[in-house]
Coordinates of C-alpha atoms in Angstrom, one line a residue:
Chain A
X1 CA -21.9 183.9 -121.5
X2 CA -19.9 180.7 -121.8
X3 CA -19.5 178.4 -118.8
X4 CA -15.8 179.2 -118.8
X5 CA -16.6 182.9 -118.4
X6 CA -19.0 182.2 -115.5
X7 CA -16.3 180.1 -113.8
X8 CA -13.7 182.8 -114.3
X9 CA -16.1 185.5 -113.0
X10 CA -16.8 183.4 -109.9
X11 CA -13.1 182.9 -109.2
X12 CA -12.4 186.6 -109.7
X13 CA -15.3 187.6 -107.4
X14 CA -14.4 185.0 -104.8
X15 CA -10.8 186.3 -104.7
X16 CA -12.0 189.8 -103.8
X17 CA -14.4 188.6 -101.2
X18 CA -11.9 186.2 -99.6
X19 CA -9.1 188.9 -99.6
X20 CA -11.5 191.2 -97.9
X21 CA -12.4 188.5 -95.3
X22 CA -8.8 187.8 -94.7
X23 CA -8.0 191.4 -93.9
X24 CA -11.2 192.2 -91.9
X25 CA -11.7 189.1 -89.8
X26 CA -12.0 189.8 -86.1
X27 CA -9.7 186.9 -85.2
X28 CA -6.1 186.3 -86.4
X29 CA -6.8 182.6 -86.9
X30 CA -9.8 183.2 -89.1
X31 CA -7.8 185.7 -91.1
X32 CA -5.0 183.1 -91.7
X33 CA -7.6 180.5 -92.8
X34 CA -9.0 183.0 -95.3
X35 CA -5.5 183.7 -96.5
X36 CA -4.9 180.0 -97.2
X37 CA -8.2 179.8 -99.1
X38 CA -7.1 182.9 -101.0
X39 CA -3.8 181.2 -102.0
X40 CA -5.8 178.1 -103.3
X41 CA -8.1 180.4 -105.3
X42 CA -5.1 182.3 -106.8
X43 CA -3.7 178.9 -107.8
X44 CA -7.0 178.1 -109.5
X45 CA -6.9 181.5 -111.2
X46 CA -3.4 180.8 -112.6
X47 CA -4.6 177.5 -114.0
X48 CA -7.4 179.3 -115.7
X49 CA -4.8 181.8 -117.1
X50 CA -2.9 178.8 -118.6
X51 CA 0.1 179.0 -116.2
X52 CA 0.2 175.6 -114.4
X53 CA 3.8 176.4 -113.3
X54 CA 2.8 179.4 -111.2
X55 CA -0.3 177.6 -110.0
X56 CA 1.8 174.7 -108.6
X57 CA 4.2 177.1 -106.9
X58 CA 1.4 179.2 -105.5
X59 CA -0.5 176.2 -104.1
X60 CA 2.6 174.7 -102.6
X61 CA 4.4 177.8 -101.3
X62 CA 1.8 180.5 -101.1
X63 CA -1.1 178.5 -99.6
X64 CA 0.7 175.4 -98.1
X65 CA 4.0 176.4 -96.5
X66 CA 3.2 180.1 -95.8
X67 CA -0.1 178.9 -94.4
X68 CA 1.6 176.5 -92.1
X69 CA 4.1 179.2 -91.0
X70 CA 1.2 181.7 -90.3
X71 CA -0.8 179.1 -88.4
X72 CA 2.2 178.3 -86.2
X73 CA 2.8 182.0 -85.6
X74 CA -0.9 182.5 -84.6
X75 CA -0.6 179.5 -82.2
X76 CA 2.4 181.0 -80.5
X77 CA 0.9 184.5 -80.3
X78 CA -2.2 183.0 -78.7
X79 CA -5.6 182.9 -80.4
X80 CA -7.8 185.9 -79.8
X81 CA -9.1 189.1 -81.3
X82 CA -6.8 191.0 -83.6
X83 CA -5.0 193.9 -82.1
X84 CA -6.1 197.1 -83.8
X85 CA -3.2 199.5 -84.6
X86 CA -3.5 203.2 -84.0
X87 CA -5.4 205.3 -86.5
X88 CA -2.3 207.2 -87.9
X89 CA -0.5 204.0 -88.5
X90 CA -3.5 202.5 -90.3
X91 CA -3.9 205.6 -92.5
X92 CA -0.2 205.5 -93.3
X93 CA -0.5 201.8 -94.3
X94 CA -3.6 202.6 -96.4
X95 CA -1.7 205.4 -98.2
X96 CA 1.3 203.2 -98.9
X97 CA -1.0 200.4 -100.1
X98 CA -2.9 202.6 -102.4
X99 CA 0.3 204.1 -103.8
X100 CA 1.8 200.7 -104.5
X101 CA -1.5 199.5 -106.1
X102 CA -1.6 202.7 -108.2
X103 CA 1.9 202.3 -109.4
X104 CA 1.2 198.7 -110.4
X105 CA -1.9 199.6 -112.3
X106 CA 0.0 202.5 -114.0
X107 CA 2.9 200.1 -114.9
X108 CA 0.4 197.6 -116.4
X109 CA -1.5 200.3 -118.3
X110 CA 1.7 201.9 -119.8
X111 CA 3.2 198.6 -120.9
X112 CA 4.3 198.8 -124.5
X113 CA 1.7 197.1 -126.6
X114 CA 3.5 194.0 -128.0
X115 CA 1.2 191.1 -128.9
X116 CA 2.6 187.9 -127.4
X117 CA 5.2 189.7 -125.4
X118 CA 8.6 188.0 -125.6
X119 CA 7.1 184.6 -126.5
X120 CA 8.3 184.8 -130.1
X121 CA 11.9 185.6 -129.0
X122 CA 11.8 182.8 -126.4
X123 CA 10.5 180.2 -128.8
X124 CA 13.0 181.2 -131.4
X125 CA 15.9 180.6 -129.0
X126 CA 14.5 177.3 -127.5
X127 CA 16.9 175.0 -129.4
X128 CA 19.9 176.7 -127.7
X129 CA 18.3 176.6 -124.2
X130 CA 19.1 173.0 -123.3
X131 CA 15.5 172.2 -122.3
X132 CA 12.2 171.7 -124.1
X133 CA 9.9 173.7 -121.8
X134 CA 9.8 177.5 -122.4
X135 CA 9.1 178.4 -118.8
X136 CA 12.1 176.4 -117.5
X137 CA 14.3 177.8 -120.3
X138 CA 13.4 181.4 -119.2
X139 CA 13.8 180.6 -115.4
X140 CA 17.1 178.8 -115.6
X141 CA 18.8 180.0 -118.8
X142 CA 17.5 183.2 -120.4
X143 CA 16.7 184.9 -117.1
X144 CA 18.8 182.7 -114.8
X145 CA 19.9 185.9 -113.1
X146 CA 16.5 186.4 -111.6
X147 CA 16.3 182.9 -110.3
X148 CA 19.8 183.3 -108.8
X149 CA 18.7 186.4 -106.9
X150 CA 15.5 184.6 -105.7
X151 CA 17.7 182.0 -104.1
X152 CA 19.6 184.8 -102.4
X153 CA 16.3 186.1 -101.0
X154 CA 15.4 182.6 -99.6
X155 CA 18.9 182.4 -98.1
X156 CA 18.5 185.9 -96.5
X157 CA 15.1 184.7 -95.0
X158 CA 17.0 181.7 -93.6
X159 CA 19.8 183.9 -92.2
X160 CA 17.2 186.1 -90.5
X161 CA 15.7 183.0 -88.7
X162 CA 19.1 181.9 -87.5
X163 CA 19.9 185.5 -86.4
X164 CA 16.6 185.7 -84.4
X165 CA 17.5 182.3 -82.8
X166 CA 21.1 183.6 -82.2
X167 CA 22.4 180.2 -83.2
X168 CA 24.2 178.7 -86.1
X169 CA 22.0 175.7 -86.5
X170 CA 18.4 174.5 -86.1
X171 CA 19.3 172.2 -83.2
X172 CA 18.0 173.0 -79.8
X173 CA 14.3 173.3 -80.3
X174 CA 12.2 170.3 -79.2
X175 CA 10.0 168.8 -81.9
X176 CA 6.3 168.8 -81.2
X177 CA 4.8 165.8 -79.4
X178 CA 4.5 162.8 -81.6
X179 CA 1.1 162.4 -83.3
X180 CA 0.9 158.6 -83.8
X181 CA -1.6 158.8 -86.7
X182 CA 0.3 161.6 -88.5
X183 CA 3.5 159.5 -88.2
X184 CA 1.7 156.4 -89.6
X185 CA 0.2 158.4 -92.5
X186 CA 3.6 160.0 -93.3
X187 CA 5.3 156.6 -93.4
X188 CA 2.8 155.8 -96.2
X189 CA 3.1 159.2 -97.9
X190 CA 6.8 159.9 -97.7
X191 CA 7.9 157.7 -100.6
X192 CA 5.1 158.8 -103.0
X193 CA 5.8 162.5 -102.1
X194 CA 9.5 162.0 -102.8
X195 CA 8.5 160.4 -106.1
X196 CA 6.2 163.4 -106.9
X197 CA 9.1 165.8 -106.1
X198 CA 11.5 163.9 -108.4
X199 CA 8.8 163.7 -111.1
X200 CA 8.2 167.4 -110.9
X201 CA 11.9 168.1 -111.1
X202 CA 12.4 165.8 -114.2
X203 CA 9.2 167.2 -115.7
X204 CA 10.6 170.7 -115.7
X205 CA 12.8 169.9 -118.7
X206 CA 9.7 169.6 -121.0
X207 CA 6.6 170.5 -119.1
X208 CA 5.2 172.5 -116.1
X209 CA 7.3 171.7 -113.1
X210 CA 10.8 172.3 -112.0
X211 CA 13.0 173.2 -109.0
X212 CA 10.6 175.5 -107.1
X213 CA 7.6 173.1 -107.3
X214 CA 9.7 170.0 -106.5
X215 CA 11.5 171.8 -103.7
X216 CA 8.2 173.0 -102.2
X217 CA 6.8 169.4 -102.2
X218 CA 10.0 168.0 -100.6
X219 CA 10.1 171.0 -98.1
X220 CA 6.5 170.4 -97.1
X221 CA 7.3 166.8 -96.3
X222 CA 10.1 168.0 -94.2
X223 CA 7.7 170.2 -92.2
X224 CA 5.1 167.3 -91.8
X225 CA 7.9 165.0 -90.8
X226 CA 8.8 167.5 -88.1
X227 CA 5.2 167.9 -87.0
X228 CA 5.0 164.1 -86.6
X229 CA 7.5 164.4 -83.8
X230 CA 10.8 163.9 -85.7
X231 CA 13.8 166.2 -85.8
X232 CA 13.5 166.5 -89.6
X233 CA 16.0 169.1 -91.0
X234 CA 17.0 170.1 -87.4
X235 CA 18.9 166.8 -87.4
X236 CA 21.3 168.2 -90.0
X237 CA 24.5 169.5 -88.4
X238 CA 25.4 173.2 -88.7
X239 CA 28.0 172.8 -91.5
X240 CA 26.0 170.3 -93.7
X241 CA 22.8 172.4 -93.3
X242 CA 24.6 175.6 -94.3
X243 CA 26.1 173.8 -97.3
X244 CA 22.7 172.4 -98.4
X245 CA 21.1 175.8 -98.0
X246 CA 23.8 177.6 -100.0
X247 CA 24.1 174.8 -102.6
X248 CA 21.7 176.4 -105.1
X249 CA 23.3 179.8 -104.9
X250 CA 26.8 178.2 -105.3
X251 CA 25.7 176.1 -108.3
X252 CA 24.5 179.3 -110.1
X253 CA 27.7 181.0 -109.2
X254 CA 29.8 178.2 -110.7
X255 CA 27.6 178.3 -113.8
X256 CA 28.1 182.1 -114.0
X257 CA 31.8 182.0 -113.5
X258 CA 32.2 178.9 -115.7
X259 CA 30.5 180.7 -118.6
X260 CA 32.9 183.6 -118.2
X261 CA 35.9 181.2 -118.0
X262 CA 34.7 179.5 -121.2
X263 CA 35.0 182.8 -123.0
X264 CA 31.4 184.0 -122.8
X265 CA 29.6 186.4 -120.6
X266 CA 28.4 185.8 -117.1
X267 CA 25.8 183.0 -116.9
X268 CA 26.2 182.4 -120.7
X269 CA 25.9 178.6 -121.0
X270 CA 28.2 177.0 -123.6
X271 CA 26.0 175.5 -126.4
X272 CA 25.9 171.7 -126.1
X273 CA 26.6 171.9 -122.4
X274 CA 23.4 173.8 -121.5
X275 CA 21.4 170.7 -120.6
X276 CA 24.1 169.2 -118.4
X277 CA 24.7 172.4 -116.6
X278 CA 21.0 173.1 -116.1
X279 CA 20.4 169.6 -114.8
X280 CA 23.1 170.0 -112.1
X281 CA 21.9 173.5 -111.2
X282 CA 18.3 172.5 -111.1
X283 CA 18.9 169.4 -108.8
X284 CA 21.1 171.5 -106.4
X285 CA 18.6 174.3 -106.4
X286 CA 15.7 171.9 -105.6
X287 CA 17.6 170.5 -102.6
X288 CA 18.4 174.0 -101.4
X289 CA 14.8 175.2 -101.7
X290 CA 13.5 172.0 -99.9
X291 CA 15.9 172.4 -97.0
X292 CA 15.4 176.2 -96.7
X293 CA 11.6 176.0 -96.8
X294 CA 11.5 173.2 -94.2
X295 CA 14.1 175.1 -92.1
X296 CA 12.1 178.3 -92.2
X297 CA 9.3 176.4 -90.4
X298 CA 11.4 174.4 -88.0
X299 CA 13.6 177.4 -87.2
X300 CA 10.7 179.6 -86.4
X301 CA 9.6 177.3 -83.5
X302 CA 10.4 178.7 -80.1
X303 CA 13.5 177.5 -78.2
X304 CA 13.0 175.9 -74.8
X305 CA 14.9 178.8 -73.1
X306 CA 12.3 181.2 -74.6
X307 CA 14.5 182.8 -77.3
X308 CA 13.7 182.9 -80.9
Chain B
X1 CA -25.6 161.5 -125.4
X2 CA -24.3 158.0 -125.0
X3 CA -24.9 155.7 -122.1
X4 CA -21.4 156.5 -120.9
X5 CA -22.2 160.2 -120.9
X6 CA -25.4 159.6 -119.0
X7 CA -23.5 157.6 -116.4
X8 CA -21.0 160.4 -116.0
X9 CA -23.8 163.0 -115.6
X10 CA -25.5 160.8 -113.0
X11 CA -22.2 160.2 -111.0
X12 CA -21.3 164.0 -111.2
X13 CA -24.8 164.9 -109.9
X14 CA -24.4 162.4 -107.0
X15 CA -21.0 163.9 -106.2
X16 CA -22.4 167.4 -106.4
X17 CA -25.2 166.4 -104.0
X18 CA -22.7 165.1 -101.4
X19 CA -20.6 168.3 -101.7
X20 CA -23.7 170.4 -101.3
X21 CA -24.9 168.4 -98.3
X22 CA -21.4 168.5 -96.8
X23 CA -21.2 172.3 -97.2
X24 CA -24.7 172.8 -95.7
X25 CA -23.6 170.7 -92.8
X26 CA -20.4 172.6 -92.4
X27 CA -22.3 175.9 -92.3
X28 CA -25.3 174.8 -90.2
X29 CA -24.0 172.2 -87.7
X30 CA -23.5 173.6 -84.2
X31 CA -20.0 172.3 -83.1
X32 CA -16.7 171.4 -84.6
X33 CA -17.1 167.6 -84.3
X34 CA -20.4 167.5 -86.2
X35 CA -19.0 169.9 -88.8
X36 CA -16.0 167.5 -89.3
X37 CA -18.5 164.7 -89.7
X38 CA -20.3 166.5 -92.5
X39 CA -17.1 167.7 -94.1
X40 CA -15.6 164.2 -94.5
X41 CA -18.8 163.1 -96.3
X42 CA -18.1 165.7 -99.0
X43 CA -14.4 164.9 -99.1
X44 CA -14.8 161.1 -99.3
X45 CA -18.0 160.2 -101.0
X46 CA -18.5 163.4 -103.0
X47 CA -15.0 163.3 -104.4
X48 CA -15.3 159.6 -105.0
X49 CA -18.4 160.1 -107.2
X50 CA -16.7 162.9 -109.1
X51 CA -13.5 160.8 -109.6
X52 CA -15.6 157.8 -110.8
X53 CA -17.4 160.1 -113.3
X54 CA -14.1 161.4 -114.7
X55 CA -12.4 158.0 -114.6
X56 CA -14.9 156.4 -117.0
X57 CA -14.4 159.3 -119.4
X58 CA -10.6 159.2 -119.1
X59 CA -10.0 157.1 -122.2
X60 CA -6.8 155.4 -121.0
X61 CA -6.4 153.2 -118.0
X62 CA -3.3 155.2 -116.8
X63 CA -5.3 158.4 -116.5
X64 CA -8.2 156.6 -114.7
X65 CA -5.7 155.0 -112.2
X66 CA -4.2 158.4 -111.6
X67 CA -7.6 159.8 -110.8
X68 CA -8.3 157.0 -108.4
X69 CA -4.9 157.6 -106.8
X70 CA -5.8 161.2 -106.2
X71 CA -9.0 160.0 -104.5
X72 CA -7.1 157.6 -102.3
X73 CA -4.6 160.3 -101.3
X74 CA -7.5 162.7 -100.5
X75 CA -9.1 159.9 -98.4
X76 CA -5.9 159.5 -96.4
X77 CA -5.3 163.2 -95.9
X78 CA -8.9 163.9 -95.0
X79 CA -9.0 161.0 -92.4
X80 CA -5.7 162.1 -90.8
X81 CA -6.6 165.9 -90.7
X82 CA -10.1 165.1 -89.3
X83 CA -8.4 163.0 -86.6
X84 CA -5.9 165.7 -85.8
X85 CA -8.6 168.4 -85.6
X86 CA -10.9 166.1 -83.6
X87 CA -8.2 165.2 -81.1
X88 CA -7.4 168.9 -80.6
X89 CA -11.1 169.7 -80.0
X90 CA -11.4 166.8 -77.5
X91 CA -8.3 168.0 -75.5
X92 CA -9.8 171.5 -75.4
X93 CA -13.1 170.1 -74.1
X94 CA -11.3 168.2 -71.4
X95 CA -9.3 171.3 -70.5
X96 CA -12.5 173.4 -70.3
X97 CA -14.1 170.6 -68.2
X98 CA -17.0 170.1 -70.5
X99 CA -16.3 166.4 -70.6
X100 CA -14.6 164.2 -68.0
X101 CA -11.9 162.6 -70.2
X102 CA -11.2 162.3 -73.9
X103 CA -12.4 158.9 -75.3
X104 CA -9.0 158.7 -77.0
X105 CA -6.3 159.1 -74.5
X106 CA -3.1 160.7 -75.8
X107 CA -0.4 160.5 -73.2
X108 CA 1.8 163.5 -72.4
X109 CA 0.4 165.7 -75.1
X110 CA 1.1 169.5 -75.0
X111 CA -0.3 170.5 -78.3
X112 CA -2.9 172.9 -76.9

């Protein structure tokens, strides 16, 4: 047994134990903490699998931002023992869960055996992609359609928040009371964090990084800025906030239609222009992701009149 | 093993000791404030030893400085989060009446 194998085994076992603890803790708060630990362990697992891109996104979004959202939700629901649902509902949930797991296992087991998957095809087409990092090439160029739809999912989540608030903007909620030390720490951290976000964005062209990771870091700073007692993204007016949120989707739409107008198929980037188009799309997508992620947290705070 | 490797091994062991001690404290201490106290030891000193161990193996100054920067950021975030958790616990203790008033007064706070 090599040390690496022991480490992987420990991560794998810890994942199962922590997942069980997250589902079976007697208090919601405890469950959420275990869920955050689970996210960090998953990120570690992705690093061990050689996928730093997914590890970064998982740590920032899965553990960080989702954790903050869940902690806030627990606080608003009141700490206390978890409510146990009725037995038929739990049986139904277990059946659905086992069915989904079974289908996933079946899908993995019946995958056509192709050593290396699509890696060969991707690497062969890299010189036409406009970037030097294969993951970014797949996400933004070869499978840009998927990323486009993911932005749609984020926007729908954002719209749901606005619908629940029955308002067109994030204005109205009062930011939490100012924490002096958090504010002071943030004034130190804001510039380096912004630098990290820009670095991750630029790194996406030739290394692990890109729009989702950069957007998550910037969005997390938006959440912290709000928690320090500032209005953060809620200070954006209705129109400018909606434009910023839709920007990523629109940029992809322009790239899609532009490709068709240039005589190609939808989302087919003209060779030679690929880098420029991807740069504009990636920057816009980053801003949209940052604003939406921060807005999901800020918009989920209760309004003074009790709505939302 | 060279002298450098021995130094790294020593520093890593020292870091591991502080992480172990901090974890034992986290599991065994009776209340939140004492647990915070033990946790910050692991965060600050333990990570400091590990970073020092890795920095002398880094090869280039840039990588070593990056490692030190990570330690400084961890110091900052651990100090701030310990303060926030500690403040929350103190306010709860005041609310429950187990102490008269919080040593750190935070005016008009409704975070509870």
